[in-house]
Amino acid sequence: MTSAVLSHAQHVPLVFADIKGFSSRSDRDQLRSREDLYAELRAAFTDELWQLCPQEDRGDGVLLVVPPDLPVEALFTAVLPRLEHGLGARRRSDPLLRLRIAVHAGAVHRDGHGFAGNAVNHVFRLCDGRPLRQALDEAASDTALVVSEVIHDSVVRAGLPGVEPTTFHPVTFQVKETRARAWLHVPGDNACAMRIARESAAGTDDGRDRDGRGGVSISAGHSVHMNGAVVAGGDARVSSPPAPRSRRWRGGR
């Protein structure tokens, strides 16, 4: 942890980077992975920015607090691209280093034990969500990124220079009591992020898509035939043959 101190709760960006497959490694490989993680993060942030960002070690990952006066878009236009490039350059290293990364912003407290607050809890749960884990399992890249709605609204959707909104895709995640929407980005593998976003939308428990409209999901171990089906606007309607005229149903809709 650096010497920088948050004297009171501040609304700041948070970055959490977590090593894929860390717990399955030997003690020796875990220690090497941690050294590599810090080296790659420091190189991506550059020495100057690294010194300005308080850090908290999490064993298999690192939590970084970005000072509020630094432009958060620099994470997306400079820091994270450098990190992906650095990891790709060491692709054949042993042990392999691939990272799940979550970005959020909120009120952060700091006491003698470290950082705390709901924002801290949320960034950890973002990183532990199934969509991000699946993305790094399936992607060709060495990093996969998920951002909270707060970050998406303030940075990504705002269209700040160097940030491409069309490469961030909505996903739903649930970890412990937290169920929320986030936005998935996979560097150099947009198709992977799109596929996982579609699966996330189809798998929502309440059958609603991100616009709150009704939807339907069908899963079967054999062929499914739907005659006269219409799917539009997130709703599925299945027509059936008209009933014989002698059988009339008189009732409200």
PDB file of C-alpha atoms in Angstrom:
ATOM      1  CA  MET A   1       0.000   0.000   0.000  1.00  0.00           C
ATOM      2  CA  THR A   2       1.364   3.424  -0.870  1.00  0.00           C
ATOM      3  CA  SER A   3       1.704   6.337   1.496  1.00  0.00           C
ATOM      4  CA  ALA A   4      -1.218   8.219  -0.090  1.00  0.00           C
ATOM      5  CA  VAL A   5      -4.124   8.590   2.334  1.00  0.00           C
ATOM      6  CA  LEU A   6      -7.847   9.151   1.912  1.00  0.00           C
ATOM      7  CA  SER A   7      -8.605  11.316   4.934  1.00  0.00           C
ATOM      8  CA  HIS A   8     -12.378  10.924   4.501  1.00  0.00           C
ATOM      9  CA  ALA A   9     -14.829   9.153   2.234  1.00  0.00           C
ATOM     10  CA  GLN A  10     -14.345  10.238  -1.372  1.00  0.00           C
ATOM     11  CA  HIS A  11     -16.151   9.385  -4.581  1.00  0.00           C
ATOM     12  CA  VAL A  12     -13.339   7.800  -6.592  1.00  0.00           C
ATOM     13  CA  PRO A  13     -12.823   5.267  -9.388  1.00  0.00           C
ATOM     14  CA  LEU A  14     -11.771   1.773  -8.343  1.00  0.00           C
ATOM     15  CA  VAL A  15      -9.878  -0.797 -10.380  1.00  0.00           C
ATOM     16  CA  PHE A  16      -9.595  -4.408  -9.313  1.00  0.00           C
ATOM     17  CA  ALA A  17      -7.353  -6.833 -11.211  1.00  0.00           C
ATOM     18  CA  ASP A  18      -7.585 -10.536 -10.396  1.00  0.00           C
ATOM     19  CA  ILE A  19      -5.354 -13.392 -11.613  1.00  0.00           C
ATOM     20  CA  LYS A  20      -7.140 -16.199 -13.460  1.00  0.00           C
ATOM     21  CA  GLY A  21      -6.497 -19.679 -12.056  1.00  0.00           C
ATOM     22  CA  PHE A  22      -4.478 -18.416  -9.104  1.00  0.00           C
ATOM     23  CA  SER A  23      -5.696 -20.888  -6.460  1.00  0.00           C
ATOM     24  CA  SER A  24      -4.831 -23.925  -8.589  1.00  0.00           C
ATOM     25  CA  ARG A  25      -1.120 -23.003  -8.680  1.00  0.00           C
ATOM     26  CA  SER A  26       1.624 -24.105  -6.370  1.00  0.00           C
ATOM     27  CA  ASP A  27       2.888 -21.718  -3.698  1.00  0.00           C
ATOM     28  CA  ARG A  28       5.959 -21.049  -5.801  1.00  0.00           C
ATOM     29  CA  ASP A  29       3.917 -20.203  -8.904  1.00  0.00           C
ATOM     30  CA  GLN A  30       1.524 -18.055  -6.883  1.00  0.00           C
ATOM     31  CA  LEU A  31       4.414 -15.944  -5.616  1.00  0.00           C
ATOM     32  CA  ARG A  32       5.811 -15.596  -9.136  1.00  0.00           C
ATOM     33  CA  SER A  33       2.371 -14.651 -10.459  1.00  0.00           C
ATOM     34  CA  ARG A  34       2.037 -11.946  -7.828  1.00  0.00           C
ATOM     35  CA  GLU A  35       5.403 -10.471  -8.729  1.00  0.00           C
ATOM     36  CA  ASP A  36       4.462 -10.509 -12.403  1.00  0.00           C
ATOM     37  CA  LEU A  37       1.078  -8.920 -11.669  1.00  0.00           C
ATOM     38  CA  TYR A  38       2.600  -5.975  -9.855  1.00  0.00           C
ATOM     39  CA  ALA A  39       5.285  -5.542 -12.515  1.00  0.00           C
ATOM     40  CA  GLU A  40       2.750  -5.490 -15.354  1.00  0.00           C
ATOM     41  CA  LEU A  41       0.371  -3.145 -13.542  1.00  0.00           C
ATOM     42  CA  ARG A  42       3.138  -0.745 -12.659  1.00  0.00           C
ATOM     43  CA  ALA A  43       4.336  -0.686 -16.262  1.00  0.00           C
ATOM     44  CA  ALA A  44       0.793  -0.101 -17.533  1.00  0.00           C
ATOM     45  CA  PHE A  45       0.078   2.719 -15.091  1.00  0.00           C
ATOM     46  CA  THR A  46       3.610   4.148 -15.455  1.00  0.00           C
ATOM     47  CA  ASP A  47       5.657   4.967 -12.358  1.00  0.00           C
ATOM     48  CA  GLU A  48       4.171   8.440 -11.968  1.00  0.00           C
ATOM     49  CA  LEU A  49       0.515   7.352 -11.973  1.00  0.00           C
ATOM     50  CA  TRP A  50       1.275   4.228  -9.937  1.00  0.00           C
ATOM     51  CA  GLN A  51       2.648   6.357  -7.117  1.00  0.00           C
ATOM     52  CA  LEU A  52      -0.528   8.453  -7.097  1.00  0.00           C
ATOM     53  CA  CYS A  53      -2.887   5.457  -6.811  1.00  0.00           C
ATOM     54  CA  PRO A  54      -3.223   3.864  -3.360  1.00  0.00           C
ATOM     55  CA  GLN A  55      -3.234   0.076  -3.591  1.00  0.00           C
ATOM     56  CA  GLU A  56      -4.466  -2.772  -1.450  1.00  0.00           C
ATOM     57  CA  ASP A  57      -3.139  -6.281  -1.934  1.00  0.00           C
ATOM     58  CA  ARG A  58      -5.835  -8.968  -2.141  1.00  0.00           C
ATOM     59  CA  GLY A  59      -3.655 -12.071  -2.431  1.00  0.00           C
ATOM     60  CA  ASP A  60      -4.690 -13.099  -5.941  1.00  0.00           C
ATOM     61  CA  GLY A  61      -5.304  -9.536  -7.063  1.00  0.00           C
ATOM     62  CA  VAL A  62      -4.809  -5.837  -6.451  1.00  0.00           C
ATOM     63  CA  LEU A  63      -7.316  -3.087  -5.694  1.00  0.00           C
ATOM     64  CA  LEU A  64      -6.324   0.364  -6.935  1.00  0.00           C
ATOM     65  CA  VAL A  65      -7.940   3.649  -5.976  1.00  0.00           C
ATOM     66  CA  VAL A  66      -7.665   6.279  -8.693  1.00  0.00           C
ATOM     67  CA  PRO A  67      -7.438   9.862  -7.345  1.00  0.00           C
ATOM     68  CA  PRO A  68     -10.556  11.869  -8.233  1.00  0.00           C
ATOM     69  CA  ASP A  69      -8.579  14.593  -9.995  1.00  0.00           C
ATOM     70  CA  LEU A  70      -7.157  12.199 -12.581  1.00  0.00           C
ATOM     71  CA  PRO A  71      -9.165  11.677 -15.807  1.00  0.00           C
ATOM     72  CA  VAL A  72     -10.738   8.215 -15.524  1.00  0.00           C
ATOM     73  CA  GLU A  73     -10.914   7.853 -19.304  1.00  0.00           C
ATOM     74  CA  ALA A  74      -7.117   7.440 -19.271  1.00  0.00           C
ATOM     75  CA  LEU A  75      -7.733   3.968 -17.866  1.00  0.00           C
ATOM     76  CA  PHE A  76      -9.421   2.984 -21.123  1.00  0.00           C
ATOM     77  CA  THR A  77      -7.304   4.947 -23.584  1.00  0.00           C
ATOM     78  CA  ALA A  78      -3.847   4.303 -22.134  1.00  0.00           C
ATOM     79  CA  VAL A  79      -3.527   2.117 -19.032  1.00  0.00           C
ATOM     80  CA  LEU A  80      -5.621  -0.914 -19.995  1.00  0.00           C
ATOM     81  CA  PRO A  81      -4.328  -1.056 -23.608  1.00  0.00           C
ATOM     82  CA  ARG A  82      -0.764  -0.991 -22.258  1.00  0.00           C
ATOM     83  CA  LEU A  83      -1.641  -3.766 -19.837  1.00  0.00           C
ATOM     84  CA  GLU A  84      -3.126  -5.968 -22.573  1.00  0.00           C
ATOM     85  CA  HIS A  85      -0.071  -5.340 -24.751  1.00  0.00           C
ATOM     86  CA  GLY A  86       2.327  -6.142 -21.922  1.00  0.00           C
ATOM     87  CA  LEU A  87       0.572  -9.393 -21.069  1.00  0.00           C
ATOM     88  CA  GLY A  88       0.487 -10.405 -24.723  1.00  0.00           C
ATOM     89  CA  ALA A  89       4.235  -9.839 -25.020  1.00  0.00           C
ATOM     90  CA  ARG A  90       4.859 -12.421 -22.269  1.00  0.00           C
ATOM     91  CA  ARG A  91       2.342 -14.964 -23.615  1.00  0.00           C
ATOM     92  CA  ARG A  92       4.780 -17.864 -23.312  1.00  0.00           C
ATOM     93  CA  SER A  93       5.889 -17.037 -19.796  1.00  0.00           C
ATOM     94  CA  ASP A  94       5.464 -19.587 -17.050  1.00  0.00           C
ATOM     95  CA  PRO A  95       3.162 -19.265 -15.219  1.00  0.00           C
ATOM     96  CA  LEU A  96       0.767 -17.612 -17.654  1.00  0.00           C
ATOM     97  CA  LEU A  97      -0.729 -14.339 -16.436  1.00  0.00           C
ATOM     98  CA  ARG A  98      -4.275 -13.505 -17.526  1.00  0.00           C
ATOM     99  CA  LEU A  99      -6.418 -10.976 -15.681  1.00  0.00           C
ATOM    100  CA  ARG A 100     -10.051 -10.264 -14.928  1.00  0.00           C
ATOM    101  CA  ILE A 101     -10.497  -6.516 -14.437  1.00  0.00           C
ATOM    102  CA  ALA A 102     -13.425  -4.615 -12.928  1.00  0.00           C
ATOM    103  CA  VAL A 103     -13.902  -0.843 -12.807  1.00  0.00           C
ATOM    104  CA  HIS A 104     -16.416   0.965 -10.621  1.00  0.00           C
ATOM    105  CA  ALA A 105     -16.707   4.317  -8.825  1.00  0.00           C
ATOM    106  CA  GLY A 106     -18.283   5.308  -5.553  1.00  0.00           C
ATOM    107  CA  ALA A 107     -17.721   6.477  -1.994  1.00  0.00           C
ATOM    108  CA  VAL A 108     -14.606   4.838  -0.568  1.00  0.00           C
ATOM    109  CA  HIS A 109     -13.554   4.899   3.073  1.00  0.00           C
ATOM    110  CA  ARG A 110     -10.080   4.191   4.379  1.00  0.00           C
ATOM    111  CA  ASP A 111      -9.163   3.200   7.915  1.00  0.00           C
ATOM    112  CA  GLY A 112      -6.218   1.506   9.548  1.00  0.00           C
ATOM    113  CA  HIS A 113      -7.140  -1.803   7.937  1.00  0.00           C
ATOM    114  CA  GLY A 114      -7.557  -0.694   4.339  1.00  0.00           C
ATOM    115  CA  PHE A 115     -10.387   0.378   2.042  1.00  0.00           C
ATOM    116  CA  ALA A 116     -14.062  -0.217   2.780  1.00  0.00           C
ATOM    117  CA  GLY A 117     -17.556   0.688   1.643  1.00  0.00           C
ATOM    118  CA  ASN A 118     -20.278  -0.575  -0.644  1.00  0.00           C
ATOM    119  CA  ALA A 119     -18.344   0.624  -3.681  1.00  0.00           C
ATOM    120  CA  VAL A 120     -15.433  -1.620  -2.699  1.00  0.00           C
ATOM    121  CA  ASN A 121     -17.786  -4.581  -2.236  1.00  0.00           C
ATOM    122  CA  HIS A 122     -19.351  -3.908  -5.623  1.00  0.00           C
ATOM    123  CA  VAL A 123     -16.104  -3.852  -7.580  1.00  0.00           C
ATOM    124  CA  PHE A 124     -15.111  -7.206  -6.052  1.00  0.00           C
ATOM    125  CA  ARG A 125     -18.455  -8.710  -6.984  1.00  0.00           C
ATOM    126  CA  LEU A 126     -18.224  -7.330 -10.502  1.00  0.00           C
ATOM    127  CA  CYS A 127     -14.940  -9.159 -10.880  1.00  0.00           C
ATOM    128  CA  ASP A 128     -16.369 -12.371  -9.442  1.00  0.00           C
ATOM    129  CA  GLY A 129     -19.437 -12.424 -11.683  1.00  0.00           C
ATOM    130  CA  ARG A 130     -20.021 -15.222 -14.148  1.00  0.00           C
ATOM    131  CA  PRO A 131     -19.962 -13.078 -17.342  1.00  0.00           C
ATOM    132  CA  LEU A 132     -16.435 -11.826 -16.679  1.00  0.00           C
ATOM    133  CA  ARG A 133     -15.174 -15.278 -15.708  1.00  0.00           C
ATOM    134  CA  GLN A 134     -16.692 -16.778 -18.828  1.00  0.00           C
ATOM    135  CA  ALA A 135     -15.206 -14.035 -20.992  1.00  0.00           C
ATOM    136  CA  LEU A 136     -11.656 -14.734 -19.873  1.00  0.00           C
ATOM    137  CA  ASP A 137     -12.245 -18.475 -20.246  1.00  0.00           C
ATOM    138  CA  GLU A 138     -13.325 -18.081 -23.861  1.00  0.00           C
ATOM    139  CA  ALA A 139     -11.549 -14.967 -25.137  1.00  0.00           C
ATOM    140  CA  ALA A 140      -8.387 -14.837 -27.200  1.00  0.00           C
ATOM    141  CA  SER A 141      -7.157 -11.846 -25.198  1.00  0.00           C
ATOM    142  CA  ASP A 142      -5.194 -11.827 -21.931  1.00  0.00           C
ATOM    143  CA  THR A 143      -7.607  -9.463 -20.170  1.00  0.00           C
ATOM    144  CA  ALA A 144     -11.358  -9.158 -19.921  1.00  0.00           C
ATOM    145  CA  LEU A 145     -12.984  -6.063 -18.486  1.00  0.00           C
ATOM    146  CA  VAL A 146     -16.315  -5.317 -16.872  1.00  0.00           C
ATOM    147  CA  VAL A 147     -17.445  -1.836 -15.853  1.00  0.00           C
ATOM    148  CA  SER A 148     -20.322  -0.821 -13.618  1.00  0.00           C
ATOM    149  CA  GLU A 149     -23.289   1.213 -14.799  1.00  0.00           C
ATOM    150  CA  VAL A 150     -21.770   4.236 -13.046  1.00  0.00           C
ATOM    151  CA  ILE A 151     -18.613   4.010 -15.152  1.00  0.00           C
ATOM    152  CA  HIS A 152     -20.540   3.188 -18.298  1.00  0.00           C
ATOM    153  CA  ASP A 153     -22.784   6.225 -17.919  1.00  0.00           C
ATOM    154  CA  SER A 154     -20.023   8.670 -16.999  1.00  0.00           C
ATOM    155  CA  VAL A 155     -17.235   7.491 -19.280  1.00  0.00           C
ATOM    156  CA  VAL A 156     -18.253   4.956 -21.911  1.00  0.00           C
ATOM    157  CA  ARG A 157     -21.671   6.210 -23.001  1.00  0.00           C
ATOM    158  CA  ALA A 158     -20.455   9.776 -22.745  1.00  0.00           C
ATOM    159  CA  GLY A 159     -18.340   9.091 -25.817  1.00  0.00           C
ATOM    160  CA  LEU A 160     -15.151  10.489 -24.368  1.00  0.00           C
ATOM    161  CA  PRO A 161     -12.237  10.530 -26.834  1.00  0.00           C
ATOM    162  CA  GLY A 162     -10.632   7.122 -27.330  1.00  0.00           C
ATOM    163  CA  VAL A 163     -13.475   5.152 -25.706  1.00  0.00           C
ATOM    164  CA  GLU A 164     -15.649   3.203 -28.164  1.00  0.00           C
ATOM    165  CA  PRO A 165     -19.114   2.575 -26.666  1.00  0.00           C
ATOM    166  CA  THR A 166     -20.049  -0.122 -29.209  1.00  0.00           C
ATOM    167  CA  THR A 167     -17.441  -2.494 -27.771  1.00  0.00           C
ATOM    168  CA  PHE A 168     -19.127  -2.553 -24.341  1.00  0.00           C
ATOM    169  CA  HIS A 169     -22.056  -4.952 -24.001  1.00  0.00           C
ATOM    170  CA  PRO A 170     -24.675  -5.243 -21.222  1.00  0.00           C
ATOM    171  CA  VAL A 171     -24.568  -8.306 -18.982  1.00  0.00           C
ATOM    172  CA  THR A 172     -26.372  -9.267 -15.798  1.00  0.00           C
ATOM    173  CA  PHE A 173     -24.488 -10.801 -12.901  1.00  0.00           C
ATOM    174  CA  GLN A 174     -25.351 -12.081  -9.468  1.00  0.00           C
ATOM    175  CA  VAL A 175     -22.834 -12.608  -6.652  1.00  0.00           C
ATOM    176  CA  LYS A 176     -24.138 -13.179  -3.128  1.00  0.00           C
ATOM    177  CA  GLU A 177     -26.984 -10.703  -2.575  1.00  0.00           C
ATOM    178  CA  THR A 178     -25.845  -8.407  -5.394  1.00  0.00           C
ATOM    179  CA  ARG A 179     -27.707  -8.643  -8.692  1.00  0.00           C
ATOM    180  CA  ALA A 180     -26.963  -5.886 -11.154  1.00  0.00           C
ATOM    181  CA  ARG A 181     -26.213  -4.939 -14.724  1.00  0.00           C
ATOM    182  CA  ALA A 182     -22.700  -4.225 -15.941  1.00  0.00           C
ATOM    183  CA  TRP A 183     -20.943  -3.769 -19.275  1.00  0.00           C
ATOM    184  CA  LEU A 184     -18.473  -6.280 -20.691  1.00  0.00           C
ATOM    185  CA  HIS A 185     -15.503  -5.440 -22.911  1.00  0.00           C
ATOM    186  CA  VAL A 186     -13.000  -7.937 -24.315  1.00  0.00           C
ATOM    187  CA  PRO A 187      -9.965  -6.319 -25.982  1.00  0.00           C
ATOM    188  CA  GLY A 188      -9.531  -7.570 -29.537  1.00  0.00           C
ATOM    189  CA  ASP A 189     -12.401 -10.064 -29.242  1.00  0.00           C
ATOM    190  CA  ASN A 190     -15.644  -8.118 -29.510  1.00  0.00           C
ATOM    191  CA  ALA A 191     -17.451 -11.200 -30.819  1.00  0.00           C
ATOM    192  CA  CYS A 192     -16.786 -12.970 -27.533  1.00  0.00           C
ATOM    193  CA  ALA A 193     -18.231 -10.090 -25.510  1.00  0.00           C
ATOM    194  CA  MET A 194     -21.311  -9.918 -27.756  1.00  0.00           C
ATOM    195  CA  ARG A 195     -21.951 -13.653 -27.446  1.00  0.00           C
ATOM    196  CA  ILE A 196     -21.729 -13.608 -23.651  1.00  0.00           C
ATOM    197  CA  ALA A 197     -24.003 -10.562 -23.505  1.00  0.00           C
ATOM    198  CA  ARG A 198     -26.628 -12.402 -25.562  1.00  0.00           C
ATOM    199  CA  GLU A 199     -26.370 -15.438 -23.295  1.00  0.00           C
ATOM    200  CA  SER A 200     -26.684 -13.211 -20.239  1.00  0.00           C
ATOM    201  CA  ALA A 201     -29.840 -11.591 -21.608  1.00  0.00           C
ATOM    202  CA  ALA A 202     -31.383 -14.965 -22.442  1.00  0.00           C
ATOM    203  CA  GLY A 203     -30.570 -16.333 -19.011  1.00  0.00           C
ATOM    204  CA  THR A 204     -32.172 -13.656 -16.833  1.00  0.00           C
ATOM    205  CA  ASP A 205     -34.442 -15.180 -14.211  1.00  0.00           C
ATOM    206  CA  ASP A 206     -37.384 -12.857 -14.707  1.00  0.00           C
ATOM    207  CA  GLY A 207     -37.508 -13.157 -18.495  1.00  0.00           C
ATOM    208  CA  ARG A 208     -36.900  -9.455 -19.001  1.00  0.00           C
ATOM    209  CA  ASP A 209     -34.397  -7.940 -21.338  1.00  0.00           C
ATOM    210  CA  ARG A 210     -32.418  -4.817 -20.571  1.00  0.00           C
ATOM    211  CA  ASP A 211     -35.271  -2.554 -21.650  1.00  0.00           C
ATOM    212  CA  GLY A 212     -37.625  -4.177 -19.162  1.00  0.00           C
ATOM    213  CA  ARG A 213     -39.812  -5.813 -21.820  1.00  0.00           C
ATOM    214  CA  GLY A 214     -41.042  -9.351 -21.574  1.00  0.00           C
ATOM    215  CA  GLY A 215     -39.057 -12.102 -23.230  1.00  0.00           C
ATOM    216  CA  VAL A 216     -38.870 -15.841 -23.599  1.00  0.00           C
ATOM    217  CA  SER A 217     -36.045 -18.354 -23.408  1.00  0.00           C
ATOM    218  CA  ILE A 218     -36.387 -21.912 -24.716  1.00  0.00           C
ATOM    219  CA  SER A 219     -33.996 -24.735 -23.937  1.00  0.00           C
ATOM    220  CA  ALA A 220     -34.567 -28.266 -25.146  1.00  0.00           C
ATOM    221  CA  GLY A 221     -32.567 -31.424 -25.763  1.00  0.00           C
ATOM    222  CA  HIS A 222     -34.299 -32.053 -29.085  1.00  0.00           C
ATOM    223  CA  SER A 223     -35.681 -30.144 -32.031  1.00  0.00           C
ATOM    224  CA  VAL A 224     -38.268 -27.483 -31.294  1.00  0.00           C
ATOM    225  CA  HIS A 225     -40.810 -26.454 -33.910  1.00  0.00           C
ATOM    226  CA  MET A 226     -42.819 -23.268 -33.531  1.00  0.00           C
ATOM    227  CA  ASN A 227     -45.474 -22.787 -36.197  1.00  0.00           C
ATOM    228  CA  GLY A 228     -46.708 -19.290 -36.736  1.00  0.00           C
ATOM    229  CA  ALA A 229     -44.387 -17.829 -34.122  1.00  0.00           C
ATOM    230  CA  VAL A 230     -43.518 -14.161 -34.135  1.00  0.00           C
ATOM    231  CA  VAL A 231     -40.688 -12.718 -32.061  1.00  0.00           C
ATOM    232  CA  ALA A 232     -40.557  -8.930 -31.959  1.00  0.00           C
ATOM    233  CA  GLY A 233     -39.580  -6.238 -29.516  1.00  0.00           C
ATOM    234  CA  GLY A 234     -38.371  -8.760 -26.967  1.00  0.00           C
ATOM    235  CA  ASP A 235     -41.734 -10.578 -26.835  1.00  0.00           C
ATOM    236  CA  ALA A 236     -42.665 -13.886 -28.381  1.00  0.00           C
ATOM    237  CA  ARG A 237     -46.147 -14.520 -29.687  1.00  0.00           C
ATOM    238  CA  VAL A 238     -47.239 -17.922 -30.927  1.00  0.00           C
ATOM    239  CA  SER A 239     -50.338 -18.035 -33.047  1.00  0.00           C
ATOM    240  CA  SER A 240     -52.588 -21.059 -33.162  1.00  0.00           C
ATOM    241  CA  PRO A 241     -55.229 -22.198 -35.662  1.00  0.00           C
ATOM    242  CA  PRO A 242     -58.564 -20.459 -35.201  1.00  0.00           C
ATOM    243  CA  ALA A 243     -61.109 -22.328 -33.099  1.00  0.00           C
ATOM    244  CA  PRO A 244     -64.189 -23.780 -34.787  1.00  0.00           C
ATOM    245  CA  ARG A 245     -67.016 -21.298 -35.027  1.00  0.00           C
ATOM    246  CA  SER A 246     -69.249 -23.446 -32.883  1.00  0.00           C
ATOM    247  CA  ARG A 247     -66.883 -22.966 -29.925  1.00  0.00           C
ATOM    248  CA  ARG A 248     -66.717 -19.341 -28.922  1.00  0.00           C
ATOM    249  CA  TRP A 249     -64.855 -17.902 -25.971  1.00  0.00           C
ATOM    250  CA  ARG A 250     -66.417 -14.796 -24.584  1.00  0.00           C
ATOM    251  CA  GLY A 251     -64.066 -13.117 -22.166  1.00  0.00           C
ATOM    252  CA  GLY A 252     -61.890 -10.129 -21.584  1.00  0.00           C
ATOM    253  CA  ARG A 253     -58.270  -9.974 -22.592  1.00  0.00           C
TER     254      ARG A 253
END
